Short mmCIF file of C-alpha atoms in Angstrom, two decimals:
data_model
loop_
_atom_site.label_atom_id
_atom_site.label_comp_id
_atom_site.label_asym_id
_atom_site.label_seq_id
_atom_site.Cartn_x
_atom_site.Cartn_y
_atom_site.Cartn_z
CA UNK A 1 7.98 6.00 -22.91
CA UNK A 2 8.85 6.37 -19.24
CA UNK A 3 9.37 9.80 -17.78
CA UNK A 4 13.02 10.07 -16.83
CA UNK A 5 12.18 12.20 -13.79
CA UNK A 6 9.67 14.73 -12.57
CA UNK A 7 11.02 17.30 -10.15
CA UNK A 8 7.92 19.44 -9.85
CA UNK A 9 4.58 17.81 -10.60
CA UNK A 10 1.56 18.33 -8.37
CA UNK A 11 2.79 19.20 -4.86
CA UNK A 12 -0.20 20.40 -2.83
CA UNK A 13 1.58 19.45 0.43
CA UNK A 14 4.78 21.37 -0.24
CA UNK A 15 4.36 23.41 2.95
CA UNK A 16 3.81 20.36 5.20
CA UNK A 17 6.71 19.06 7.31
CA UNK A 18 6.67 15.45 8.47
CA UNK A 19 8.77 13.72 11.11
CA UNK A 20 8.73 10.02 10.24
CA UNK A 21 9.73 7.84 13.20
CA UNK A 22 8.38 4.65 11.62
CA UNK A 23 10.04 1.68 9.91
CA UNK A 24 9.26 -1.26 7.62
CA UNK A 25 5.98 -0.59 5.75
CA UNK A 26 2.80 0.83 7.34
CA UNK A 27 4.22 4.17 8.50
CA UNK A 28 6.65 4.59 5.60
CA UNK A 29 3.82 3.89 3.14
CA UNK A 30 1.77 6.67 4.76
CA UNK A 31 4.64 9.16 4.64
CA UNK A 32 5.48 8.05 1.09
CA UNK A 33 2.07 9.30 -0.06
CA UNK A 34 2.65 12.60 1.73
CA UNK A 35 6.16 12.91 0.28
CA UNK A 36 5.02 12.11 -3.27
CA UNK A 37 2.52 14.97 -2.95
CA UNK A 38 5.21 17.43 -1.92
CA UNK A 39 5.59 17.14 1.86
CA UNK A 40 9.08 17.47 3.33
CA UNK A 41 9.51 14.12 5.08
CA UNK A 42 12.47 13.58 7.39
CA UNK A 43 12.90 9.86 8.01
CA UNK A 44 14.37 9.36 11.48
CA UNK A 45 16.39 6.14 11.61
CA UNK A 46 18.58 4.47 14.26
CA UNK A 47 22.31 4.30 13.48
CA UNK A 48 21.76 0.76 12.18
CA UNK A 49 19.05 2.02 9.82
CA UNK A 50 15.49 0.92 9.12
CA UNK A 51 15.41 -2.91 9.14
CA UNK A 52 13.80 -2.73 5.68
CA UNK A 53 17.21 -1.64 4.33
CA UNK A 54 18.42 -5.19 4.99
CA UNK A 55 15.41 -7.06 3.64
CA UNK A 56 15.84 -9.04 0.39
CA UNK A 57 13.36 -6.99 -1.60
CA UNK A 58 12.90 -3.53 -3.04
CA UNK A 59 10.58 -2.49 -0.20
CA UNK A 60 12.91 0.12 1.29
CA UNK A 61 13.71 1.71 -2.05
CA UNK A 62 10.06 1.86 -3.10
CA UNK A 63 8.66 3.08 0.26
CA UNK A 64 11.22 5.78 0.99
CA UNK A 65 11.68 7.85 -2.16
CA UNK A 66 11.23 11.61 -1.90
CA UNK A 67 12.38 11.57 1.76
CA UNK A 68 15.41 12.75 3.70
CA UNK A 69 17.29 10.56 6.19
CA UNK A 70 18.38 11.61 9.67
CA UNK A 71 20.28 8.91 11.55
CA UNK A 72 20.05 9.41 15.31
CA UNK A 73 20.42 7.26 18.42
CA UNK A 74 17.35 8.18 20.45
CA UNK A 75 18.81 6.41 23.50
CA UNK A 76 21.58 9.03 23.78
CA UNK A 77 20.83 11.85 26.24
CA UNK A 78 21.86 14.56 23.78
CA UNK A 79 19.35 13.26 21.21
CA UNK A 80 16.55 14.80 23.29
CA UNK A 81 17.37 18.35 22.23
CA UNK A 82 17.49 17.30 18.58
CA UNK A 83 14.02 15.81 18.84
CA UNK A 84 12.72 18.81 20.74
CA UNK A 85 13.77 21.13 17.93
CA UNK A 86 12.44 18.76 15.27
CA UNK A 87 9.08 18.71 17.09
CA UNK A 88 8.95 22.47 16.79
CA UNK A 89 9.77 22.24 13.08
CA UNK A 90 7.21 19.56 12.17
CA UNK A 91 3.53 19.67 11.33
CA UNK A 92 3.14 15.90 11.57
CA UNK A 93 4.91 13.12 13.44
CA UNK A 94 4.21 9.45 12.74
CA UNK A 95 5.50 6.39 14.56
CA UNK A 96 5.01 2.64 14.34
CA UNK A 97 6.55 1.27 17.55
CA UNK A 98 4.82 -1.05 19.97
CA UNK A 99 2.75 1.03 22.41
CA UNK A 100 4.84 2.64 25.14
CA UNK A 101 8.19 2.54 23.32
CA UNK A 102 8.04 6.15 22.09
CA UNK A 103 7.44 7.37 25.64
CA UNK A 104 10.50 5.48 26.89
CA UNK A 105 12.54 7.01 24.06
CA UNK A 106 11.30 10.52 24.87
CA UNK A 107 9.50 11.01 21.55
CA UNK A 108 5.94 10.23 22.57
CA UNK A 109 3.01 12.55 21.96
CA UNK A 110 3.21 14.25 25.35
CA UNK A 111 6.89 15.08 24.85
CA UNK A 112 6.60 16.31 21.27
CA UNK A 113 3.22 18.04 21.55
CA UNK A 114 4.48 19.65 24.73
CA UNK A 115 6.95 21.48 22.50
CA UNK A 116 4.51 22.01 19.63
CA UNK A 117 0.78 21.87 20.52
CA UNK A 118 -0.07 22.19 16.81
CA UNK A 119 1.68 18.90 16.01
CA UNK A 120 -0.42 16.11 14.49
CA UNK A 121 0.91 12.96 16.17
CA UNK A 122 -0.03 9.67 14.49
CA UNK A 123 0.61 6.21 15.97
CA UNK A 124 0.28 3.09 13.81
CA UNK A 125 0.38 -0.24 15.64
CA UNK A 126 -0.85 -3.77 15.19
CA UNK A 127 -3.76 -3.69 17.61
CA UNK A 128 -3.94 -0.05 18.74
CA UNK A 129 -2.58 1.88 21.72
CA UNK A 130 -5.13 0.47 24.16
CA UNK A 131 -6.94 -2.80 24.91
CA UNK A 132 -5.74 -6.25 26.02
CA UNK A 133 -3.89 -6.97 22.76
CA UNK A 134 -1.98 -3.69 22.62
CA UNK A 135 1.38 -5.32 23.47
CA UNK A 136 0.93 -8.41 21.30
CA UNK A 137 3.57 -8.53 18.53
CA UNK A 138 2.66 -9.29 14.95
CA UNK A 139 3.00 -8.72 11.24
CA UNK A 140 0.56 -8.31 8.36
CA UNK A 141 -0.68 -11.92 8.29
CA UNK A 142 -1.41 -11.85 12.02
CA UNK A 143 -3.45 -8.67 11.64
CA UNK A 144 -5.39 -10.10 8.71
CA UNK A 145 -6.27 -13.12 10.84
CA UNK A 146 -7.32 -10.93 13.75
CA UNK A 147 -9.35 -8.73 11.41
CA UNK A 148 -11.44 -11.61 10.08
CA UNK A 149 -9.88 -11.79 6.62
CA UNK A 150 -8.14 -15.16 6.62
CA UNK A 151 -11.14 -17.48 7.00
CA UNK A 152 -12.44 -16.26 3.63
CA UNK A 153 -11.17 -17.66 0.34
CA UNK A 154 -10.60 -15.61 -2.76
CA UNK A 155 -11.23 -18.63 -5.02
CA UNK A 156 -14.30 -20.80 -5.50
CA UNK A 157 -14.12 -24.02 -3.47
CA UNK A 158 -10.59 -23.49 -2.17
CA UNK A 159 -9.08 -22.88 1.25
CA UNK A 160 -8.07 -19.32 2.20
CA UNK A 161 -4.62 -18.25 1.07
CA UNK A 162 -2.69 -15.11 1.85
CA UNK A 163 -2.13 -12.42 -0.74
CA UNK A 164 1.33 -11.47 -1.92
CA UNK A 165 0.34 -7.90 -1.06
CA UNK A 166 0.49 -6.89 2.66
CA UNK A 167 -3.12 -5.72 2.83
CA UNK A 168 -3.31 -4.81 6.53
CA UNK A 169 -0.07 -2.82 6.39
CA UNK A 170 -1.19 -0.87 3.33
CA UNK A 171 -4.74 -0.39 4.61
CA UNK A 172 -3.42 1.01 7.88
CA UNK A 173 -1.03 3.33 6.06
CA UNK A 174 -3.78 4.56 3.74
CA UNK A 175 -6.16 5.26 6.62
CA UNK A 176 -3.32 7.07 8.42
CA UNK A 177 -2.88 9.44 5.47
CA UNK A 178 -6.62 10.20 5.43
CA UNK A 179 -6.63 10.83 9.19
CA UNK A 180 -3.52 13.05 9.01
CA UNK A 181 -4.89 15.16 6.18
CA UNK A 182 -8.20 15.47 8.04
CA UNK A 183 -6.40 16.64 11.18
CA UNK A 184 -4.36 19.16 9.19
CA UNK A 185 -7.56 20.50 7.65
CA UNK A 186 -9.17 20.78 11.08
CA UNK A 187 -6.09 22.54 12.48
CA UNK A 188 -6.61 25.41 10.04
CA UNK A 189 -9.70 26.31 12.09
CA UNK A 190 -8.79 25.17 15.60
CA UNK A 191 -5.03 25.76 15.64
CA UNK A 192 -4.57 22.58 17.67
CA UNK A 193 -2.89 19.28 17.00
CA UNK A 194 -4.37 15.83 17.45
CA UNK A 195 -3.19 12.43 18.59
CA UNK A 196 -4.23 9.79 16.07
CA UNK A 197 -4.26 6.09 17.02
CA UNK A 198 -4.68 3.63 14.13
CA UNK A 199 -4.65 -0.15 14.34
CA UNK A 200 -3.62 -2.31 11.39
CA UNK A 201 -6.04 -4.99 12.58
CA UNK A 202 -8.91 -2.52 12.62
CA UNK A 203 -7.95 -1.26 9.17
CA UNK A 204 -8.08 -4.84 7.87
CA UNK A 205 -11.39 -5.42 9.66
CA UNK A 206 -12.79 -2.28 8.05
CA UNK A 207 -11.87 -3.62 4.62
CA UNK A 208 -13.46 -7.00 5.42
CA UNK A 209 -16.65 -5.37 6.69
CA UNK A 210 -17.23 -3.49 3.45
CA UNK A 211 -17.68 -6.79 1.61
CA UNK A 212 -19.00 -9.09 4.34
CA UNK A 213 -20.38 -6.99 7.19
CA UNK A 214 -19.42 -7.87 10.76
CA UNK A 215 -21.84 -10.71 11.53
CA UNK A 216 -20.64 -13.44 9.15
CA UNK A 217 -19.62 -16.39 11.33
CA UNK A 218 -19.43 -19.36 8.98
CA UNK A 219 -17.73 -20.31 5.72
CA UNK A 220 -19.16 -18.42 2.79
CA UNK A 221 -18.76 -18.23 -0.97
CA UNK A 222 -21.13 -15.29 -1.36
CA UNK A 223 -18.20 -13.08 -2.36
CA UNK A 224 -16.79 -15.38 -5.07
CA UNK A 225 -18.12 -16.71 -8.37
CA UNK A 226 -17.00 -19.86 -10.25
CA UNK A 227 -16.85 -17.65 -13.34
CA UNK A 228 -14.80 -14.86 -11.74
CA UNK A 229 -11.40 -16.44 -11.17
CA UNK A 230 -7.93 -17.06 -12.50
CA UNK A 231 -7.55 -19.83 -15.09
CA UNK A 232 -4.47 -21.52 -16.57
CA UNK A 233 -4.20 -21.46 -20.36
CA UNK A 234 -2.61 -23.81 -22.89
CA UNK A 235 0.71 -21.98 -22.89
CA UNK A 236 1.09 -22.03 -19.10
CA UNK A 237 -0.13 -18.47 -18.66
CA UNK A 238 -3.08 -17.36 -16.59
CA UNK A 239 -6.12 -15.35 -17.57
CA UNK A 240 -8.51 -13.76 -15.11
CA UNK A 241 -12.17 -13.91 -16.08
CA UNK A 242 -14.28 -11.13 -14.60
CA UNK A 243 -17.64 -12.70 -15.25
CA UNK A 244 -20.22 -11.62 -12.68
CA UNK A 245 -23.05 -9.94 -14.59
CA UNK A 246 -25.31 -11.97 -16.86
CA UNK A 247 -24.35 -10.20 -20.08
CA UNK A 248 -20.69 -11.03 -19.46
CA UNK A 249 -21.54 -14.72 -19.12
CA UNK A 250 -23.33 -14.61 -22.43
CA UNK A 251 -20.31 -12.91 -24.01
CA UNK A 252 -18.02 -15.65 -22.66
CA UNK A 253 -20.28 -18.42 -23.97
CA UNK A 254 -20.20 -16.76 -27.38
CA UNK A 255 -16.39 -16.56 -27.34
CA UNK A 256 -16.06 -20.24 -26.36
CA UNK A 257 -18.88 -21.61 -28.49
CA UNK A 258 -16.68 -23.37 -31.04
CA UNK A 259 -14.72 -25.31 -28.42
CA UNK A 260 -17.22 -25.63 -25.56
CA UNK A 261 -20.80 -25.58 -26.89
CA UNK A 262 -21.94 -27.38 -23.72
CA UNK A 263 -21.57 -24.16 -21.75
CA UNK A 264 -24.57 -22.81 -23.66
CA UNK A 265 -26.83 -25.06 -21.63
CA UNK A 266 -29.89 -24.73 -19.43
CA UNK A 267 -27.67 -26.03 -16.62
CA UNK A 268 -25.80 -22.69 -16.55
CA UNK A 269 -28.42 -20.37 -17.96
CA UNK A 270 -28.61 -18.04 -14.97
CA UNK A 271 -26.60 -17.04 -11.91
CA UNK A 272 -28.47 -19.23 -9.36
CA UNK A 273 -27.89 -22.33 -11.47
CA UNK A 274 -24.26 -21.46 -12.11
CA UNK A 275 -23.75 -21.12 -8.36
CA UNK A 276 -25.66 -24.31 -7.61
CA UNK A 277 -23.36 -26.20 -9.99
CA UNK A 278 -20.31 -24.10 -9.12
CA UNK A 279 -17.91 -26.98 -8.42
CA UNK A 280 -18.82 -28.68 -11.68
CA UNK A 281 -18.72 -25.43 -13.64
CA UNK A 282 -15.33 -24.23 -12.43
CA UNK A 283 -13.82 -27.64 -13.21
CA UNK A 284 -15.22 -27.42 -16.74
CA UNK A 285 -14.01 -23.86 -17.18
CA UNK A 286 -10.52 -24.93 -16.16
CA UNK A 287 -10.59 -27.59 -18.89
CA UNK A 288 -11.91 -25.15 -21.47
CA UNK A 289 -9.42 -22.39 -20.67
CA UNK A 290 -6.53 -24.85 -21.09
CA UNK A 291 -7.60 -25.46 -24.70
CA UNK A 292 -6.21 -22.16 -25.99
CA UNK A 293 -3.27 -19.84 -25.27
CA UNK A 294 -3.62 -16.70 -23.18
CA UNK A 295 -3.25 -14.46 -26.23
CA UNK A 296 -5.91 -16.40 -28.13
CA UNK A 297 -8.33 -16.15 -25.23
CA UNK A 298 -7.76 -12.42 -24.83
CA UNK A 299 -8.44 -11.86 -28.52
CA UNK A 300 -11.63 -13.95 -28.39
CA UNK A 301 -12.94 -12.51 -25.13
CA UNK A 302 -12.28 -8.90 -25.98
CA UNK A 303 -13.95 -9.30 -29.36
CA UNK A 304 -17.00 -10.69 -27.57
CA UNK A 305 -16.95 -7.97 -24.91
CA UNK A 306 -16.14 -10.23 -21.96
CA UNK A 307 -13.83 -8.89 -19.22
CA UNK A 308 -10.52 -10.74 -19.20
CA UNK A 309 -6.92 -9.93 -18.41
CA UNK A 310 -3.70 -11.91 -18.56
CA UNK A 311 -1.85 -12.21 -15.27
CA UNK A 312 1.36 -10.20 -15.59
CA UNK A 313 4.54 -9.80 -13.60
CA UNK A 314 5.22 -6.35 -12.12
CA UNK A 315 7.86 -5.83 -14.82
CA UNK A 316 5.36 -6.63 -17.60
CA UNK A 317 2.56 -4.62 -16.04
CA UNK A 318 4.69 -1.51 -15.58
CA UNK A 319 5.79 -1.56 -19.23
CA UNK A 320 2.34 -1.77 -20.79
CA UNK A 321 1.35 0.85 -23.35
CA UNK A 322 -1.52 1.91 -21.09
CA UNK A 323 0.85 2.77 -18.25
CA UNK A 324 3.24 4.53 -20.63
CA UNK A 325 0.43 6.59 -22.14
CA UNK A 326 -0.43 7.94 -18.71
CA UNK A 327 3.23 8.48 -17.74
CA UNK A 328 2.75 6.56 -14.52
CA UNK A 329 6.26 5.12 -14.25
CA UNK A 330 9.18 7.47 -13.65
CA UNK A 331 12.87 6.69 -13.71
CA UNK A 332 15.66 8.32 -11.71
CA UNK A 333 19.23 7.14 -11.07
CA UNK A 334 18.45 3.78 -12.66
CA UNK A 335 15.39 3.09 -10.50
CA UNK A 336 11.81 2.85 -11.75
CA UNK A 337 9.02 4.15 -9.51
CA UNK A 338 5.30 4.86 -9.66
CA UNK A 339 4.83 7.95 -7.47
CA UNK A 340 1.34 8.66 -6.13
CA UNK A 341 -0.78 7.45 -9.07
CA UNK A 342 -3.04 10.36 -9.93
CA UNK A 343 -3.73 12.49 -12.98
CA UNK A 344 -4.47 16.16 -12.25
CA UNK A 345 -6.15 18.35 -14.85
CA UNK A 346 -5.15 15.82 -17.50
CA UNK A 347 -1.46 15.77 -16.51
CA UNK A 348 0.63 13.33 -14.48
CA UNK A 349 0.35 14.42 -10.86
CA UNK A 350 3.01 13.46 -8.32
CA UNK A 351 6.75 13.98 -8.68
CA UNK A 352 9.83 11.80 -8.33
CA UNK A 353 12.30 14.17 -6.71
CA UNK A 354 14.82 11.71 -5.31
CA UNK A 355 15.27 8.00 -4.69
CA UNK A 356 15.46 6.57 -1.16
CA UNK A 357 18.40 8.24 0.60
CA UNK A 358 21.48 6.60 2.08
CA UNK A 359 21.36 6.26 5.85
CA UNK A 360 22.03 9.63 7.48
CA UNK A 361 22.44 11.39 4.15
CA UNK A 362 20.66 14.51 5.40
CA UNK A 363 21.55 14.48 9.09
CA UNK A 364 23.68 17.61 9.02
CA UNK A 365 21.35 19.48 6.66
CA UNK A 366 18.33 18.82 8.85
CA UNK A 367 20.14 19.85 12.01
CA UNK A 368 21.22 23.12 10.40
CA UNK A 369 17.61 23.82 9.45
CA UNK A 370 16.44 23.45 13.03
CA UNK A 371 19.11 25.78 14.37
CA UNK A 372 22.16 23.74 15.33
CA UNK A 373 25.53 25.33 14.67
CA UNK A 374 28.38 23.48 12.96
CA UNK A 375 30.29 22.98 16.26
CA UNK A 376 27.12 21.65 17.89
CA UNK A 377 26.58 19.23 15.02
CA UNK A 378 30.22 18.09 15.27
CA UNK A 379 29.68 17.40 18.97
CA UNK A 380 26.54 15.38 18.27
CA UNK A 381 28.43 13.34 15.68
CA UNK A 382 31.41 12.70 17.91
CA UNK A 383 29.14 11.60 20.77
CA UNK A 384 27.42 9.09 18.52
CA UNK A 385 24.04 10.77 18.87
CA UNK A 386 23.80 11.28 15.12
CA UNK A 387 25.39 9.63 12.12
CA UNK A 388 26.00 11.43 8.86
CA UNK A 389 27.33 10.26 5.54
CA UNK A 390 30.41 12.06 4.33
#
C-alpha cells in the first residue's frame, strides 16, 4: 500500500533555510532534495512563474513539492529590500541563471552575501561562471555533448542515443546538494559563507570519467557487452539481461538450453570470445529472446539465477510490491511522489509535507516572516513587486 502522506519523517535539515532563485530542473532538483529532508525552501518566481509550470509534463509538480512560492518581480526597484531581508533570513541561496544575470537583477553573491556573510551562495550554469563558454546557452543534451557523453553508445554495435533522463541536469543538481551540505558543515567551524560555482557540463564529464577516464578519443565498446542489453520478447515486451560475469552467462545458457542449445558452444565459452563474436552473438540473442514472452523469460532466468528485469513504465514500476513494501511512494492531494528515497533506522525517511505550491501562494507569509508589516506588503502588491494568491 502507498503511504497517504508523511508530515514528519526524517528531517535532519529542518533548521536550514533556502532561497531558491532557480527554475526548470537543475536548481529545483537540488533544492527538492534539501526540502525533502526538512529544509524550508522558498521558491522565488517571477510573476509569470517558473517556465516549468507551462511545460507539458509533471516536471514542475515533481521537482517543487515541499517548497513555498514567493512571486516577485526582481526588476522592480522595491524588490531590492525584499531580497535584502530574505538574504538575511537564508542559510543558502541557489540560482541557475546565465552568468551575470543575477548581478544585473541585484541578487548576485556580492549583494546577498554583503547582507549575510554566512550565506552559502550556489550558482548552477551550463558551462560555469568563467571561461570562454560561460555565456553559451544550452540544455541537457548540449551539456552531455560537451561533457564527452554523446559519442558513446549504451548498446552493442549501435550509434549513441540520448537518454530519456536529463543526466547532466540531475548530475549537476546532485553535486550542488553535496557542495551545499559540505559548505554548511564547514560553516559550523568557520562561521563564513561560500560561493559555489557548478557547471552541468563538468558534472556530466565527471560521470563520464568514472567509467571511461579522460583520455578516450575514439569509438569504444569497452563499456558495453552483447549479453548486457535490452531484448524484445515474444509478447512485445522488453527484458534487460544483466550478463557480465561468467557465472551469469552460464546461468543464462542453462535457462535457454531447451530452445537455444547452440549458445552452449565453444564459440561463446568465455568473455573474450563472446566479445570477438559480439555482433553475431547479439543478433542470435535477439532471435532467442523473441521465442518466449517476458514473463516466461523472467521465470526461467530467475530460476537459473541470471539477472533479468522486465522494462516497466513509471506507473508499473512505482506500483511494484517491492516499492510498496518499502513505502517509497507517498500520496497527497491526489498526487503520487517519491520523496528523497532513503530508509533510516529501518523506517521510511523523507516526508511529503505538501505538493508543489500555486504561484505566489506564500508571498505574504514569507514577507511577514522577514519583518514586513501588512501595509508594507499591501504596497508591494499594489506596485506589482510581488504577486500573492488570494
